[in-house]
Short mmCIF file of C-alpha atoms and ligand atoms in Angstrom, two decimals:
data_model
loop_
_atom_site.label_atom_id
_atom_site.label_comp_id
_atom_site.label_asym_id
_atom_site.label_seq_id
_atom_site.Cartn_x
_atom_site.Cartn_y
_atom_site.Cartn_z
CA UNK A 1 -19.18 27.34 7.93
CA UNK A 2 -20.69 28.76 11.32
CA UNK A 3 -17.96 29.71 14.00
CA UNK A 4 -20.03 27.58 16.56
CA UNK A 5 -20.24 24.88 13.80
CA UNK A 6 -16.39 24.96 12.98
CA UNK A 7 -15.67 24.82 17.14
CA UNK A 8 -17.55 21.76 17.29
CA UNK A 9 -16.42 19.50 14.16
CA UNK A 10 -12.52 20.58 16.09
CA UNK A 11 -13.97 19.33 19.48
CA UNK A 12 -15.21 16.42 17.93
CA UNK A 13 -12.28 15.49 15.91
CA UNK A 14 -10.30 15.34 19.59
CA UNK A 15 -12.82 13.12 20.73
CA UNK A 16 -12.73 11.00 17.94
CA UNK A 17 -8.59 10.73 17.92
CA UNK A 18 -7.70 11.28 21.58
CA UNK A 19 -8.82 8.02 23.96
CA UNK A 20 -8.24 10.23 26.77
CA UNK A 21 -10.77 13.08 26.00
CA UNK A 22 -13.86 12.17 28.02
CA UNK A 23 -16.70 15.01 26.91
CA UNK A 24 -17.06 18.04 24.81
CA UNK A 25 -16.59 20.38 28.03
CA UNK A 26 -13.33 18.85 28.77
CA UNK A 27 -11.80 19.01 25.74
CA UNK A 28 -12.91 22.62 25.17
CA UNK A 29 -11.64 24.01 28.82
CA UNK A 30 -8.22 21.51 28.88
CA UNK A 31 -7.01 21.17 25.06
CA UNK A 32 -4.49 24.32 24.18
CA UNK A 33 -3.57 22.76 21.13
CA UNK A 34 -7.26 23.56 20.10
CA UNK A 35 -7.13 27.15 21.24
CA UNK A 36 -3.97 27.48 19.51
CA UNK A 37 -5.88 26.63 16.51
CA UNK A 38 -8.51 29.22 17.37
CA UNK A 39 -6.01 31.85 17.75
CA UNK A 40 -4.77 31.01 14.12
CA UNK A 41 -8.29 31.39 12.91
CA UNK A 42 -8.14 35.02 13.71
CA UNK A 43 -4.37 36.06 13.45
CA UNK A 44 -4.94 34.43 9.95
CA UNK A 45 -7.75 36.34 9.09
CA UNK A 46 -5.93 39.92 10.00
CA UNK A 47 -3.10 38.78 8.48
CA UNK A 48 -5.11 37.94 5.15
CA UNK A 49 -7.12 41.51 5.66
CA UNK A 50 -3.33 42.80 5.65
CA UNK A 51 -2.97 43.98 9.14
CA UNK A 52 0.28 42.07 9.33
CA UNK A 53 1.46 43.65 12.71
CA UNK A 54 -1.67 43.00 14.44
CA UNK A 55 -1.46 39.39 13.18
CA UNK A 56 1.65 39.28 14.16
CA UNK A 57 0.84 40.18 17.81
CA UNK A 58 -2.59 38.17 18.18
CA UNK A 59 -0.31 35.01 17.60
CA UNK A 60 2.24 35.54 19.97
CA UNK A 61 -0.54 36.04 22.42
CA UNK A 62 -1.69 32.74 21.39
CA UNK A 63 1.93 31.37 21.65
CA UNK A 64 2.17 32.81 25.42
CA UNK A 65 -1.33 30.76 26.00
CA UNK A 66 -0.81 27.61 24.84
CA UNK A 67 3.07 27.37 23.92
CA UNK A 68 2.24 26.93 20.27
CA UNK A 69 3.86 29.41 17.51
CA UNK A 70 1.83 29.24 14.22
CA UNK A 71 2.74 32.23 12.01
CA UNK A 72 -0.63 33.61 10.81
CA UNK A 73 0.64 33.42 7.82
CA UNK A 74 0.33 29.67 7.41
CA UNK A 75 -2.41 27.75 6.26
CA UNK A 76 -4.12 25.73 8.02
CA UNK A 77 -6.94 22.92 7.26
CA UNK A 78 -9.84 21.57 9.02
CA UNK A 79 -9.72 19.32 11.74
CA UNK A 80 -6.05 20.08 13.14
CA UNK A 81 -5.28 18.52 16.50
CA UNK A 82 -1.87 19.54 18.63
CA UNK A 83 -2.03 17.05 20.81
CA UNK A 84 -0.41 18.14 24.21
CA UNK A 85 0.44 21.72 22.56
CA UNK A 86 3.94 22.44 24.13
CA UNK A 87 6.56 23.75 21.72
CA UNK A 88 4.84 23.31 18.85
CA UNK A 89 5.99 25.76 15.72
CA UNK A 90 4.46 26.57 12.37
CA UNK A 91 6.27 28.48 9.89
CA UNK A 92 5.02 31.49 7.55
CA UNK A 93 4.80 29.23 3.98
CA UNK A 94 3.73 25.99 5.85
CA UNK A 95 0.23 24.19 4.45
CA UNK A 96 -1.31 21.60 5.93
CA UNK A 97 -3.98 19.43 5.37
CA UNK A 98 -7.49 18.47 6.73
CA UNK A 99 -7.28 15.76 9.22
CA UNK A 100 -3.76 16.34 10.23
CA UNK A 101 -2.48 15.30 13.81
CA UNK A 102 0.97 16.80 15.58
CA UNK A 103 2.56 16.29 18.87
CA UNK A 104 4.08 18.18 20.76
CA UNK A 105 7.32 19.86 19.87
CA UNK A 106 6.88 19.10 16.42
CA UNK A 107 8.25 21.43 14.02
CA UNK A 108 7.14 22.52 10.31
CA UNK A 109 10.25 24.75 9.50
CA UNK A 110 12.52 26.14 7.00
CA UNK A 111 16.22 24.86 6.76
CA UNK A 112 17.19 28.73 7.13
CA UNK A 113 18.60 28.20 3.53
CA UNK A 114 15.29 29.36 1.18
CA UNK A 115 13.44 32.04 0.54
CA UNK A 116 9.87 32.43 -0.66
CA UNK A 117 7.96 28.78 0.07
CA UNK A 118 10.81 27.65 2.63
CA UNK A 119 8.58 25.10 4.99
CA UNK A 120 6.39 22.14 4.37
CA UNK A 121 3.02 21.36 2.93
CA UNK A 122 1.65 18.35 4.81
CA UNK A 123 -1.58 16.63 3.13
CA UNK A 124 -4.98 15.10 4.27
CA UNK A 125 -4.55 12.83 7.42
CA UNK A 126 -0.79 12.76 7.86
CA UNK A 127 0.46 12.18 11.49
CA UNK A 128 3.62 13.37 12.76
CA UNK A 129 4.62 12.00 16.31
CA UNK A 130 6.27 14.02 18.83
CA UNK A 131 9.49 16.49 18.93
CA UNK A 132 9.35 15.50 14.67
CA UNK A 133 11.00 18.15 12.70
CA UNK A 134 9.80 18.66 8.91
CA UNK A 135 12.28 20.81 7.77
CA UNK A 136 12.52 23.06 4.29
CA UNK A 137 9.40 23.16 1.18
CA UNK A 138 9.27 19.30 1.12
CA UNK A 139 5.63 17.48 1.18
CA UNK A 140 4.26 14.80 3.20
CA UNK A 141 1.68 12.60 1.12
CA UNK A 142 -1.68 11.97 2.35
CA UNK A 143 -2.36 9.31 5.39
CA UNK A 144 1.71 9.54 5.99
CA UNK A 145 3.39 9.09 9.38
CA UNK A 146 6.52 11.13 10.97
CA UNK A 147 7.93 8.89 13.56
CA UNK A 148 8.50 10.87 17.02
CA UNK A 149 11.90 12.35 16.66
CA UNK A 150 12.46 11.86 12.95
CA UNK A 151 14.09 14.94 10.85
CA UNK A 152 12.28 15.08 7.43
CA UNK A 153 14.23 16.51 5.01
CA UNK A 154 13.00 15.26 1.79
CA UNK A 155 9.45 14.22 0.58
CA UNK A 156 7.54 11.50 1.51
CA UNK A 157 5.00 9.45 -0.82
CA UNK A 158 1.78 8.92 0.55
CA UNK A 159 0.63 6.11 3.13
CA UNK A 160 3.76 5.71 4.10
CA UNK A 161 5.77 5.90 7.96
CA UNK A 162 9.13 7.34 7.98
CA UNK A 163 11.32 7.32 10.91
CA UNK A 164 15.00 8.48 12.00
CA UNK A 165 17.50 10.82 11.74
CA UNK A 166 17.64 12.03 8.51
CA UNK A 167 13.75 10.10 7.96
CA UNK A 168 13.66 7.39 5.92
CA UNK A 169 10.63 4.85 4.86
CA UNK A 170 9.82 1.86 7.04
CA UNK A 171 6.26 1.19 6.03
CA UNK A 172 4.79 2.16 2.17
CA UNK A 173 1.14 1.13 1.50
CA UNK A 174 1.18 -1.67 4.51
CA UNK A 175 4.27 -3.23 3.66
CA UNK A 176 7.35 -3.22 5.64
CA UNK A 177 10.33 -1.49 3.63
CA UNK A 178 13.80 -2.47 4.34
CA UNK A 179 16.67 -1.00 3.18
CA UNK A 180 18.97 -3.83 1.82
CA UNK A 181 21.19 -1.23 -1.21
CA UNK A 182 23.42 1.07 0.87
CA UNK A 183 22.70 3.64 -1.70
CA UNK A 184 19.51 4.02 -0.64
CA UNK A 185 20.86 4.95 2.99
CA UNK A 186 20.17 8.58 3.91
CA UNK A 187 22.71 9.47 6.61
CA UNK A 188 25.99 11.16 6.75
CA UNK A 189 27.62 8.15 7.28
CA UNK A 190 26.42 6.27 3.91
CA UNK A 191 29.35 6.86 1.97
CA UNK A 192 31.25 4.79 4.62
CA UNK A 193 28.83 1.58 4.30
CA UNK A 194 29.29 2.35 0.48
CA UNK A 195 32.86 1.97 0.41
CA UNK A 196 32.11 -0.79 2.96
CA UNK A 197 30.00 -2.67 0.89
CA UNK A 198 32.03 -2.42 -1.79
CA UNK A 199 35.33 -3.89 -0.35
CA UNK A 200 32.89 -7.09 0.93
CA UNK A 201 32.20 -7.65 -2.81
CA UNK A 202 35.76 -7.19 -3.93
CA UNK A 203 37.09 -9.80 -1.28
CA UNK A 204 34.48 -12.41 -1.80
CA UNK A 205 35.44 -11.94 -5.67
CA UNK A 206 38.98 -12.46 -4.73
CA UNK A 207 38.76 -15.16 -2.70
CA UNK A 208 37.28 -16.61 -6.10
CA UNK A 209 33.48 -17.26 -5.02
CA UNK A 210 30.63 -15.61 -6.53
CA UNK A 211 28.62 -13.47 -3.77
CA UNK A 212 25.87 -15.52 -2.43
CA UNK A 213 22.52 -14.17 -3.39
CA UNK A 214 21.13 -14.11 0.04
CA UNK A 215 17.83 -12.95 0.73
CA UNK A 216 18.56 -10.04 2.37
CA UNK A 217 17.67 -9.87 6.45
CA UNK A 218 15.21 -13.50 6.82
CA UNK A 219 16.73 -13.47 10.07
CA UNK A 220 16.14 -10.05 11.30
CA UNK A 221 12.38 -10.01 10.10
CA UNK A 222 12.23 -13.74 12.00
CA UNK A 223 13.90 -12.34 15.12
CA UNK A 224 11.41 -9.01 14.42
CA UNK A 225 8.28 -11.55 14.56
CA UNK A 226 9.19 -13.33 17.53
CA UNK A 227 9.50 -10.53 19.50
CA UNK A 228 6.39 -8.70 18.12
CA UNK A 229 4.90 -12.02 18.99
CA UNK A 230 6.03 -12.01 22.42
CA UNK A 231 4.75 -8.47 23.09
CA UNK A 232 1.50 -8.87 22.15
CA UNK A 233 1.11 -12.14 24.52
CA UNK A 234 2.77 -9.78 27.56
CA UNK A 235 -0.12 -7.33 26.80
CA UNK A 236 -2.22 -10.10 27.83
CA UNK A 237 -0.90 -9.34 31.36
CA UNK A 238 -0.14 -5.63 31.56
CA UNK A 239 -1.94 -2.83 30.84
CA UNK A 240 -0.72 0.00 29.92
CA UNK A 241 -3.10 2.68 30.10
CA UNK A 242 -4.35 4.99 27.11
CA UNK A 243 -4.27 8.20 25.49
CA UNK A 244 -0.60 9.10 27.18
C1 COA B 301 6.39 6.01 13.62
C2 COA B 301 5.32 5.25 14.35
C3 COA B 301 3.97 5.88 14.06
C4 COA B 301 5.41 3.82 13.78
O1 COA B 301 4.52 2.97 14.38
P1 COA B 301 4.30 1.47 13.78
O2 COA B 301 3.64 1.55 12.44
O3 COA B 301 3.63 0.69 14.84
O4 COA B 301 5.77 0.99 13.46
P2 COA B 301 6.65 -0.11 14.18
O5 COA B 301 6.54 0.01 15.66
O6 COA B 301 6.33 -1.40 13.53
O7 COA B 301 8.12 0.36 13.78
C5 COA B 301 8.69 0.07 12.55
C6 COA B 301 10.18 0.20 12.71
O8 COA B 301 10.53 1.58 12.89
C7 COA B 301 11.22 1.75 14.14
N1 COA B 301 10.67 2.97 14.75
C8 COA B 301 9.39 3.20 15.10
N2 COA B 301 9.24 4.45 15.57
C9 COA B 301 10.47 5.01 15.52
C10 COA B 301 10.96 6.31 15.87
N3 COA B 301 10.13 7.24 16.33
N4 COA B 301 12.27 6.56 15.65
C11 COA B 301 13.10 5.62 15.16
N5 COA B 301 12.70 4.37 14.81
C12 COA B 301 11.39 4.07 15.00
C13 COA B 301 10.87 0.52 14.99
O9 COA B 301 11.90 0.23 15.90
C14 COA B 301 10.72 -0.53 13.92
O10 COA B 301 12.00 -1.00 13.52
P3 COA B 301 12.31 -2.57 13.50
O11 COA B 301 11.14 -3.20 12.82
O12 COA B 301 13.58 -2.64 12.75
O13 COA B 301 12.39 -2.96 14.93
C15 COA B 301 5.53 5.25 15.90
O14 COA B 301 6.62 4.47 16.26
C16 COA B 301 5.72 6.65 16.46
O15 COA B 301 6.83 7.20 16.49
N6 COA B 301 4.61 7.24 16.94
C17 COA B 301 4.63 8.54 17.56
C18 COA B 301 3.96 8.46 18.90
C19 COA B 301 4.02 9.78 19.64
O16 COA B 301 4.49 10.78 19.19
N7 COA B 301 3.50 9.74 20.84
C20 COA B 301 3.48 10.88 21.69
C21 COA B 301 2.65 10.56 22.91
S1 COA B 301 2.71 11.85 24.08
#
């Protein structure tokens, strides 16, 4: 594809994702995320004709420019927007996708535990919200989304949003996911709610009733509803500007 071709589709992709991007001019002379990407284009390229060292230093020019490290090493898709740019890092055996939207201080990084392909591969349209980390050669299905903040440290299945600290799913194909087996919990702290868990059932047995078979948090998602319900009537009344 023509440079001048390739520089528009990447102008036009802000345009389409970012409500606050106005015209083409702006979002070529204010978007650093976008030169960042730029950059990439041609450490990648010296770093693919094996000029490593000259890679290496055409991307830490880009870094000092725009505050976003992307190894030339990487590889990179069409359509990538960094959205606000700062702090953003890309690691040597990362892949990513066409289509694929970061925030600021996101990071696609190894856990400083593997060699050879040690940092993610994120596919077609995934979104990961700001400060994110994606950590070690784990792969984020198509259409996903990180939630800002989250630590990824294992895969995640396509359309699907995963949030928290270690990530786990909240949304899969549209529907809500709760987690309602404490095995499923991914935290240090799981063993605890185990062994918690656990001791519940052995008491209720003891005290000679058979658990209940409740269906598991009706009055968290009603509680949820109401207050998504109240929400959207306050934005009826306050605006809250767009594209942050
Ligand atoms: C992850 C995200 C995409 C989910 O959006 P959504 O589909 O509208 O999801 P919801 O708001 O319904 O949230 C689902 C649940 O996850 C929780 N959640 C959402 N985002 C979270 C986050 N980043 N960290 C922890 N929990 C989060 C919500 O509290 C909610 O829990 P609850 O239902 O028990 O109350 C969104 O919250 C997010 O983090 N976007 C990133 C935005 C961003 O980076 N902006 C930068 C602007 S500069």
């Amino acid at each position: 594809m023509p440079v001048f071709a390739r520089i528009r589709e990447d102008i036009d992709s802000v345009l389409e994702r970012d409500p606050a991007a106005r015209s083409r001019l702006e979002v070529f002379l204010c978007y650093p995320g976008l030169w960042a990407v730029w950059y990439y284009r041609l450490s990648h390229r010296l770093w693919r004709s094996r000029l490593r060292l000259p890679a290496r230093l055409l991307s830490q020019v880009g870094r000092f420019f725009t505050g976003v490290d992307i190894h030339p090493g990487a590889e990179l898709g069409r359509r990538l927007f960094i959205d606000h740019a700062t702090g953003v890092v890309i690691g040597e055996t990362a892949i990513v996708g066409n289509d694929v939207t970061l925030y600021q201080g996101v990071t696609l990084g190894g856990t400083g535990k593997g060699n050879g392909k040690r940092h993610p591969t994120l596919c077609n349209g995934v979104f990961v919200g700001n400060n994110a980390n994606v950590l070690g050669n784990v792969t984020i299905g198509e259409n996903s989304r990180v939630g800002a903040g989250s630590v990824v440290l294992s895969d995640v299945p396509p359309n699907s949003t995963v949030v928290g600290v270690p990530a786990h799913i909240v949304y899969r194909n549209g529907e809500r996911v709760l987690i309602t087996d404490p095995h499923e919990v991914k935290d240090p702290l799981s063993d605890a709610l185990i062994a918690l868990s656990a001791r519940v059932e052995e008491l209720e047995q003891r005290l000679g009733g058979q658990p209940q078979p409740v269906e598991p948090f009706t009055a968290e998602a009603a509680e949820r509803e109401a207050y998504r319900m109240q929400l959207d009537r306050l934005r009826q009344y306050v605006s809250m500007g767009e594209g942050i």
